[in-house]
Short mmCIF file of C-alpha atoms in Angstrom, two decimals:
data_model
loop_
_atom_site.label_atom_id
_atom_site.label_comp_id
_atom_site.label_asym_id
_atom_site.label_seq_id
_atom_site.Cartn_x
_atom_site.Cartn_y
_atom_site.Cartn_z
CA UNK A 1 -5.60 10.89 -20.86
CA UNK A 2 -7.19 9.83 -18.04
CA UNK A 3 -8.53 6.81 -15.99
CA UNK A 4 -7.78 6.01 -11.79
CA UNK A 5 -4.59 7.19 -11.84
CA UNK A 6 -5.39 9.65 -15.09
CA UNK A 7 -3.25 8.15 -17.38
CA UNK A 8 -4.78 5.05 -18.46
CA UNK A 9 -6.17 6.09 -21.80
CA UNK A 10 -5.71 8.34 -24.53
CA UNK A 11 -9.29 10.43 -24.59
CA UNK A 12 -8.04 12.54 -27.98
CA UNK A 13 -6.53 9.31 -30.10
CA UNK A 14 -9.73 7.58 -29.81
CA UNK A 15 -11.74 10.27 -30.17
CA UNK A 16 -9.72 11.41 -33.30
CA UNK A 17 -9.67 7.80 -34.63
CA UNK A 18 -13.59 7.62 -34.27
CA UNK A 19 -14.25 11.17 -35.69
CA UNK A 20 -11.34 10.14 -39.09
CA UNK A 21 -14.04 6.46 -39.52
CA UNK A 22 -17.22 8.22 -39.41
CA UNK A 23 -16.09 11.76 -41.55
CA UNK A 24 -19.53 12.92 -41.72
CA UNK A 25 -19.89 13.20 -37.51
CA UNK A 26 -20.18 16.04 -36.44
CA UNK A 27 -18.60 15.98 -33.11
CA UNK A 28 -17.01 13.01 -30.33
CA UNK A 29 -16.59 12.47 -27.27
CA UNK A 30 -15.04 9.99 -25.31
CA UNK A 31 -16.29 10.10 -21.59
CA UNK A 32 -14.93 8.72 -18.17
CA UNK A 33 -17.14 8.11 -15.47
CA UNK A 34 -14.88 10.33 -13.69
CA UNK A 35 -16.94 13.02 -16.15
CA UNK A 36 -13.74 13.86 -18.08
CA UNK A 37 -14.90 15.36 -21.13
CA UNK A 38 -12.46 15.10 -24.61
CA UNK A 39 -14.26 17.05 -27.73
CA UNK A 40 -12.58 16.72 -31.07
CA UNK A 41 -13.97 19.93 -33.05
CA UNK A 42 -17.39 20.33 -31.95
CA UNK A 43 -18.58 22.88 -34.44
CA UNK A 44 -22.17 24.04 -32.96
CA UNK A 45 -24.05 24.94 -29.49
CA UNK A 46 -26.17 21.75 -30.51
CA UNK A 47 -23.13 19.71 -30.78
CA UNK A 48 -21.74 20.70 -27.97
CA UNK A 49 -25.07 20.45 -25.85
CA UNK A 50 -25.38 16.59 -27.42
CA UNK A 51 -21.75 15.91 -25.90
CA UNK A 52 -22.46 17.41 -22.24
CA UNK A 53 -25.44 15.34 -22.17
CA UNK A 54 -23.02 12.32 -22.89
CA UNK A 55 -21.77 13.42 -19.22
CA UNK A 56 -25.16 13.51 -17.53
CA UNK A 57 -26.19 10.11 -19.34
CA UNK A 58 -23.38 8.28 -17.51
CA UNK A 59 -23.21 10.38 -14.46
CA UNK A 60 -23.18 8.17 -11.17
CA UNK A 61 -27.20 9.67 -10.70
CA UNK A 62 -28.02 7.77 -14.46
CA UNK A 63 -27.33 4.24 -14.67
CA UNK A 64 -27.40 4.18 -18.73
CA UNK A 65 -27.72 1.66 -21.61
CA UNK A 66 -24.74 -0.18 -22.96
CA UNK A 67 -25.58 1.69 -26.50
CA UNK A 68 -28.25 4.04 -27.76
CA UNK A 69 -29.71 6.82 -30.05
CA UNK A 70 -31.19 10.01 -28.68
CA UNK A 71 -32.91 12.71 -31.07
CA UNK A 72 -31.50 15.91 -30.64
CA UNK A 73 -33.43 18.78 -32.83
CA UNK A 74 -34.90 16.97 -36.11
CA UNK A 75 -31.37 17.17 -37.78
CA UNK A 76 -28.68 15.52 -35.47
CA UNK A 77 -28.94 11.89 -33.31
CA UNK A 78 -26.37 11.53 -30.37
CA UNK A 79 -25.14 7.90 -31.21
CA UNK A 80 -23.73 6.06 -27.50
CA UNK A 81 -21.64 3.20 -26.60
CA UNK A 82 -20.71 1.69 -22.90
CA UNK A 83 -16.80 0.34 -23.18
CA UNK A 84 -16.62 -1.58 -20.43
CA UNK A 85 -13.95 -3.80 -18.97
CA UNK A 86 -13.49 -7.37 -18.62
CA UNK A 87 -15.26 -6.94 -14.93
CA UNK A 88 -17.86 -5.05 -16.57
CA UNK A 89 -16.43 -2.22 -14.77
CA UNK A 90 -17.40 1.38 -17.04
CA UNK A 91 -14.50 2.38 -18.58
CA UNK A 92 -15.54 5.00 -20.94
CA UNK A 93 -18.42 6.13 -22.88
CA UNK A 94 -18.22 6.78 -26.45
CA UNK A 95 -20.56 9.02 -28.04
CA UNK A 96 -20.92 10.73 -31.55
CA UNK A 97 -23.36 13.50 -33.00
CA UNK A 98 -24.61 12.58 -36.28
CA UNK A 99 -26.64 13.63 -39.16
CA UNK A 100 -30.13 12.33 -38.64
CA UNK A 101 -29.90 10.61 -41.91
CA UNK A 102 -26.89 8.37 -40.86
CA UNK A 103 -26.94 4.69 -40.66
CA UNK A 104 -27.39 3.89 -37.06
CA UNK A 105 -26.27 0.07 -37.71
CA UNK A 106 -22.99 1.50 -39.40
CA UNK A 107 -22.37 4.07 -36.37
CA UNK A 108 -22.55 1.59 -33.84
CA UNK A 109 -20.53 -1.32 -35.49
CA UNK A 110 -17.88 1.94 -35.94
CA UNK A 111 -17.92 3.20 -32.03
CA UNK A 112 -18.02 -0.92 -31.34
CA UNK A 113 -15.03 -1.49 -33.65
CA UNK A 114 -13.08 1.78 -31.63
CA UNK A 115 -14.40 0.11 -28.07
CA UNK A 116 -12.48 -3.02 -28.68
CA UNK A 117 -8.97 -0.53 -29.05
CA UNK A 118 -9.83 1.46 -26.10
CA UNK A 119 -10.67 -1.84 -24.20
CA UNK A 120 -7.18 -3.73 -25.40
CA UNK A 121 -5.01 -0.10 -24.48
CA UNK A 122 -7.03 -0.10 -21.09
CA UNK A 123 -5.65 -3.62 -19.71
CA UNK A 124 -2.68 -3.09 -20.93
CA UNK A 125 -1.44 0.30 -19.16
CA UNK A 126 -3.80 -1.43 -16.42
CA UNK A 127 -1.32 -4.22 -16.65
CA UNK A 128 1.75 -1.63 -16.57
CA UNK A 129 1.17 0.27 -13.68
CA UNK A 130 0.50 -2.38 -11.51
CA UNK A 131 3.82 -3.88 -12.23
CA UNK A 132 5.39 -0.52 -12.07
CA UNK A 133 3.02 -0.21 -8.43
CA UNK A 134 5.11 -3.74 -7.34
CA UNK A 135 8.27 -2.88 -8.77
CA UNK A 136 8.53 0.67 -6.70
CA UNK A 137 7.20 -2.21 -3.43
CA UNK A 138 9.83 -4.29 -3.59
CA UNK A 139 12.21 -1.20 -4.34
CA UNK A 140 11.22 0.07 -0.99
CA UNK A 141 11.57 -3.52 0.98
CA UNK A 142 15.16 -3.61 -0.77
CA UNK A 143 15.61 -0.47 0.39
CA UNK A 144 14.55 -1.49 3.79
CA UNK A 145 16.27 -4.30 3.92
CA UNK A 146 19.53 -3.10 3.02
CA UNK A 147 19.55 0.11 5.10
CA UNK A 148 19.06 -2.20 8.38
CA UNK A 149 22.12 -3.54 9.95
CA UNK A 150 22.80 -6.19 11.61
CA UNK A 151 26.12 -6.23 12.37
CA UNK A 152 27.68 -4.94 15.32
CA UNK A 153 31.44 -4.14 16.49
CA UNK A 154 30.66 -3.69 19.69
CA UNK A 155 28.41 -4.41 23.04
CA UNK A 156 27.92 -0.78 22.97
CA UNK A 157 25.97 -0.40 19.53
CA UNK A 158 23.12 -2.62 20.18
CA UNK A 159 20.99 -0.31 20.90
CA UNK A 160 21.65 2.13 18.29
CA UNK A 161 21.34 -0.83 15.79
CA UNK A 162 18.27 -2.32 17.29
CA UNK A 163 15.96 1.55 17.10
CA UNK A 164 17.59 2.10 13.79
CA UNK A 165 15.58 -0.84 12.83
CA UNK A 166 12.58 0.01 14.59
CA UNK A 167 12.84 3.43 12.81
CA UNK A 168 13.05 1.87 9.65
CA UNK A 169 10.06 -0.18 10.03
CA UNK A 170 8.11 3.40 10.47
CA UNK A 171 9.65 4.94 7.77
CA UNK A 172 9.09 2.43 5.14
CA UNK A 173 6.78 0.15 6.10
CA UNK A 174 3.87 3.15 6.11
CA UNK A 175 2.91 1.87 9.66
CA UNK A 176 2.14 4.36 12.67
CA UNK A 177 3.79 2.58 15.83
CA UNK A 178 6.61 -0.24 15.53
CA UNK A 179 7.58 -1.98 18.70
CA UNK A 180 10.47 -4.11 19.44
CA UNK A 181 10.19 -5.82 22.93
CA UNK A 182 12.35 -8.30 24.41
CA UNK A 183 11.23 -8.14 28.41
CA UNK A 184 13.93 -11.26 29.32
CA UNK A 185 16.82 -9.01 28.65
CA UNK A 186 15.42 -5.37 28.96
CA UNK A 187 14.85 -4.71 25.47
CA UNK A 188 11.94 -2.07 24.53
CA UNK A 189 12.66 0.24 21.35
CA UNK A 190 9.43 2.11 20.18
CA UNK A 191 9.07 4.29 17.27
CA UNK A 192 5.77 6.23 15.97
CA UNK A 193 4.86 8.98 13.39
CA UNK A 194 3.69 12.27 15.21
CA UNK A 195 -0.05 11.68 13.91
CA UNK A 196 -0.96 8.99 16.93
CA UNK A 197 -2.09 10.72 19.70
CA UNK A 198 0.12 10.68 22.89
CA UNK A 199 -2.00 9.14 24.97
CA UNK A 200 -2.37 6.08 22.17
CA UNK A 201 1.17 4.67 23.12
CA UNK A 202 1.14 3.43 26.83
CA UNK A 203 -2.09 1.49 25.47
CA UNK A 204 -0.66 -0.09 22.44
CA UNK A 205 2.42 -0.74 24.65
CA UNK A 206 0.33 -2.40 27.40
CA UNK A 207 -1.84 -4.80 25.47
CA UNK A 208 1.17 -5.81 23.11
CA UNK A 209 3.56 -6.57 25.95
CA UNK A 210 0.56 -8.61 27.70
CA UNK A 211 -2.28 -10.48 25.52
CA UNK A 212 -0.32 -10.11 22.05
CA UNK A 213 3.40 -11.76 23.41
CA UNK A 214 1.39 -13.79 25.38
CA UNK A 215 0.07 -15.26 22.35
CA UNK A 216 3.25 -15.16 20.68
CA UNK A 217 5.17 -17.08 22.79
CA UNK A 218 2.45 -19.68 23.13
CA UNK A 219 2.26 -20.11 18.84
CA UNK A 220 5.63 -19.34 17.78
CA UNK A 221 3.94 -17.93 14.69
CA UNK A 222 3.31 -14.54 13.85
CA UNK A 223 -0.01 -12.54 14.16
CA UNK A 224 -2.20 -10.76 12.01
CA UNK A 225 -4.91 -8.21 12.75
CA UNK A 226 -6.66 -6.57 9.99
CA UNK A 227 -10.05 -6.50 11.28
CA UNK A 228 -12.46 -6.99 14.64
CA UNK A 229 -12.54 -11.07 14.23
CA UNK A 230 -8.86 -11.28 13.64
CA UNK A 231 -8.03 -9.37 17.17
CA UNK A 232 -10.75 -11.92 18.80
CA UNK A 233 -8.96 -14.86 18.17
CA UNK A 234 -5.70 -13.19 19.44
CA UNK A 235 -8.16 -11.99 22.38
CA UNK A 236 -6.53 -8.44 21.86
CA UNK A 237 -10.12 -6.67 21.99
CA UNK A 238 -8.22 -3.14 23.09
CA UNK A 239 -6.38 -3.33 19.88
CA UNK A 240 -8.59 -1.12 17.78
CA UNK A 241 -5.80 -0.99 15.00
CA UNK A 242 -4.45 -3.19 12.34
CA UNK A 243 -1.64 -5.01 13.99
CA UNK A 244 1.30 -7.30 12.09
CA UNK A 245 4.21 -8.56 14.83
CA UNK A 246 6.54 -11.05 14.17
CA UNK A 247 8.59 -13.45 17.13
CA UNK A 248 11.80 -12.86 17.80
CA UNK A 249 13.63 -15.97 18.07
CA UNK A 250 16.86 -16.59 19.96
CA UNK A 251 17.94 -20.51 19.85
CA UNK A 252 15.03 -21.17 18.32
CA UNK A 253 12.55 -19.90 21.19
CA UNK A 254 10.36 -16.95 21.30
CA UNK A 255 12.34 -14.43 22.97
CA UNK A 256 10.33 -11.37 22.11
CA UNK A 257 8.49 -9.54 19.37
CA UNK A 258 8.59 -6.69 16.39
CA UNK A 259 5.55 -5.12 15.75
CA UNK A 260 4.09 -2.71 13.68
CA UNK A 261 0.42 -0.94 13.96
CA UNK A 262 -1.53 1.05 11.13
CA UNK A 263 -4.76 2.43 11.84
CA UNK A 264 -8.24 1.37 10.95
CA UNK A 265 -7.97 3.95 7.70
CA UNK A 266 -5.05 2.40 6.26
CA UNK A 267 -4.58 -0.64 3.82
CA UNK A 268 -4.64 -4.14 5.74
CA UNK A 269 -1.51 -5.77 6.29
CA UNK A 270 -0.56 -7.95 3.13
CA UNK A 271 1.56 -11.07 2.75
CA UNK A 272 4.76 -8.81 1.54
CA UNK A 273 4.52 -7.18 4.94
CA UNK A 274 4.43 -10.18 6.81
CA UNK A 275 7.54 -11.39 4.59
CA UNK A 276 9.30 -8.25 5.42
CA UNK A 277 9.12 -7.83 8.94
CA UNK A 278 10.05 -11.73 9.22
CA UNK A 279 12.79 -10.63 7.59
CA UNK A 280 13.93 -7.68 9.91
CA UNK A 281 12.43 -9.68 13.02
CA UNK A 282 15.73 -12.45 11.57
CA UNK A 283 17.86 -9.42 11.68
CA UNK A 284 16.76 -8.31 15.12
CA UNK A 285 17.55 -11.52 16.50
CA UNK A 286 20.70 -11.92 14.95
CA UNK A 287 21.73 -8.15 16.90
CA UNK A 288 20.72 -9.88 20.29
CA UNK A 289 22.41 -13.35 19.82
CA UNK A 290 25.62 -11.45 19.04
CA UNK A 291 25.68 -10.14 22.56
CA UNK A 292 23.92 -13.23 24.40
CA UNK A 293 24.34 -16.64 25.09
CA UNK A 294 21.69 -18.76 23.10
CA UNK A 295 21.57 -21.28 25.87
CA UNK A 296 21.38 -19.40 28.84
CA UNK A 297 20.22 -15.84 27.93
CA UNK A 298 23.01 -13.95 29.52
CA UNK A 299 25.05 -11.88 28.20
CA UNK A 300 28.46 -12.93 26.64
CA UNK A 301 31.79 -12.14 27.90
CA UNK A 302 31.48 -9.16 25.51
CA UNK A 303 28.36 -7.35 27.21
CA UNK A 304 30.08 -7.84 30.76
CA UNK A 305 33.30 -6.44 29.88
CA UNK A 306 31.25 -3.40 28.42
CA UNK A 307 29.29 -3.19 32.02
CA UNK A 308 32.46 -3.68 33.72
CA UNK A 309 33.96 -0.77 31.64
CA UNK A 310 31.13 1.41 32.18
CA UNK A 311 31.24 0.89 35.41
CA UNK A 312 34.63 1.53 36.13
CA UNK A 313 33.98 5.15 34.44
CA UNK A 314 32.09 5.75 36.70
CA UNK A 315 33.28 4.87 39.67
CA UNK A 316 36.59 7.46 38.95
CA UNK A 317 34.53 9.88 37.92
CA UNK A 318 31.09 10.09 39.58
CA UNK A 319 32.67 8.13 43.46
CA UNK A 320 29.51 5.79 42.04
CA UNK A 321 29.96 2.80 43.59
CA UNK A 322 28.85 -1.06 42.35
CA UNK A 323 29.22 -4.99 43.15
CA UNK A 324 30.28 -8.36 41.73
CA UNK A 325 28.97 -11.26 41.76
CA UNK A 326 30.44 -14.62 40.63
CA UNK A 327 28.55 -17.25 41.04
#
């Protein structure tokens, strides 16, 4: 079997099927432009020489006919047929070593007749594996999704909640860097795979908490960089990566930002990733308006008593000393 992901077709069926119409052939072949080969019972070197030529005939170096007949040695004709695709996209080659005497007409209506099989199967496992490719997507966004809290019991677990989410975004999202900045109230969680150099960070960090929230808070909408002209009209030009960040809204103003970054190598940023970190940039804000006022920005009476706490530790155990203010 084989095709892109090398099980899109059945090489041997065809072959078999093509080999059971025409009984007098002496050998088939069904070829992929990959240059897989499938031989059902090539009896002789000739045969056998007649179906590696098949190869070379539709090699990448030999742009071939859609059909043909080649003279071997006097005896045997090599008898070929293009299958292509809807998109005229190659999808096989279908060849079959006859006697010399055969009906060319015949032979080609036959491999024409198998084409239109191998053409139908094709689409259809085409068909099936991209749904199974969007099923296993949306597994992982579920997954994503439902692995990233957004509740909280206390002041005190923001920001485990809040990384755990910026972890997340790494981990299934296939991004390198994912940034969650909130400069009003001192919220910065970072996360990034070990493949992006060190020195990569403080620059991300720097143009996305200047030019790129700048931007943000000025739209309200989220950004999209998947190429040179999109960073231009964000006026990001440092950003050399593919960048998708989302606002994070806190009584309905632009408080902040997630983002995540994938390098120039990886696969641009599609619609279901802009969907899905809208939906985590929801959850982020939800985490922060637990513990502050939507109003004013502060935090509630919650967050203080949490401060108030902490700092009381620490005064009986560290002699630290600290100040309040009422205003």
């Amino acid at each position: 079997m084989y095709g892109d992901s090398k099980t899109l077709l059945n090489a041997d069926k065809y072959a078999e099927l093509t080999r059971r119409l025409l009984p007098e052939s002496l050998g088939v072949s069904l070829v992929s432009p990959t240059d897989d080969l499938c031989g059902v019972k090539p009896g002789t070197s000739v045969v056998e020489t007649a179906l590696q030529r098949l190869t070379l005939r539709f090699s990448r170096e030999h742009r071939a006919e859609d059909s043909g007949v080649e003279n071997l040695d006097g005896n045997h004709k090599l008898h070929y047929l293009a299958i292509k695709s809807q998109s005229e996209a190659v999808i096989a080659n279908l060849g079959v070593v006859m006697p010399a005497r055969a009906d060319a007409a015949r032979v080609i209506e036959v491999l024409r007749f198998v084409s239109r099989f191998v053409c139908d199967d094709y689409r259809l496992n085409e068909e099936l594996l991209n749904i199974t490719d969007e099923l296993a997507t949306r597994y992982e966004e579920l997954n994503l999704v439902y692995d990233t809290e957004d509740e909280l019991s206390d002041f005190g677990e923001q920001d485990d909640v809040l990384f755990k989410l910026v972890e997340n975004c790494v981990d299934y999202l296939d991004v390198d860097f994912v940034a969650l900045m909130v400069p009003d109230k001192g919220i910065h969680k970072s996360h990034y795979v070990s493949a992006v150099p060190a020195q990569r960070i403080p620059i991300l960090i720097q143009e996305l908490s200047g030019t790129v929230l700048e931007e943000l808070y000025a739209s309200g909408k989220g950004i999209v960089i998947n190429n040179p002209a999109d960073a231009r009209h964000v006026k990001a030009p440092a950003i050399l990566d593919k960048l998708l960040c989302m606002p994070i809204l806190v009584g309905g103003q632009v408080d902040g930002m997630l983002a995540a970054v994938r390098g120039v190598s990886h696969a641009d940023f599609t619609n279901s990733d802009r969907n899905i970190l809208e939906v985590l940039a929801r959850k982020a804000s939800k985490v922060i308006q637990t513990n502050y006022d939507a109003a004013t920005g502060l935090i509630k009476r919650v967050g203080l008593e949490y401060y108030l706490e902490k700092a009381l530790f620490a005064a009986r155990h560290t002699g630290s000393t600290f100040t309040v203010l009422q205003a």
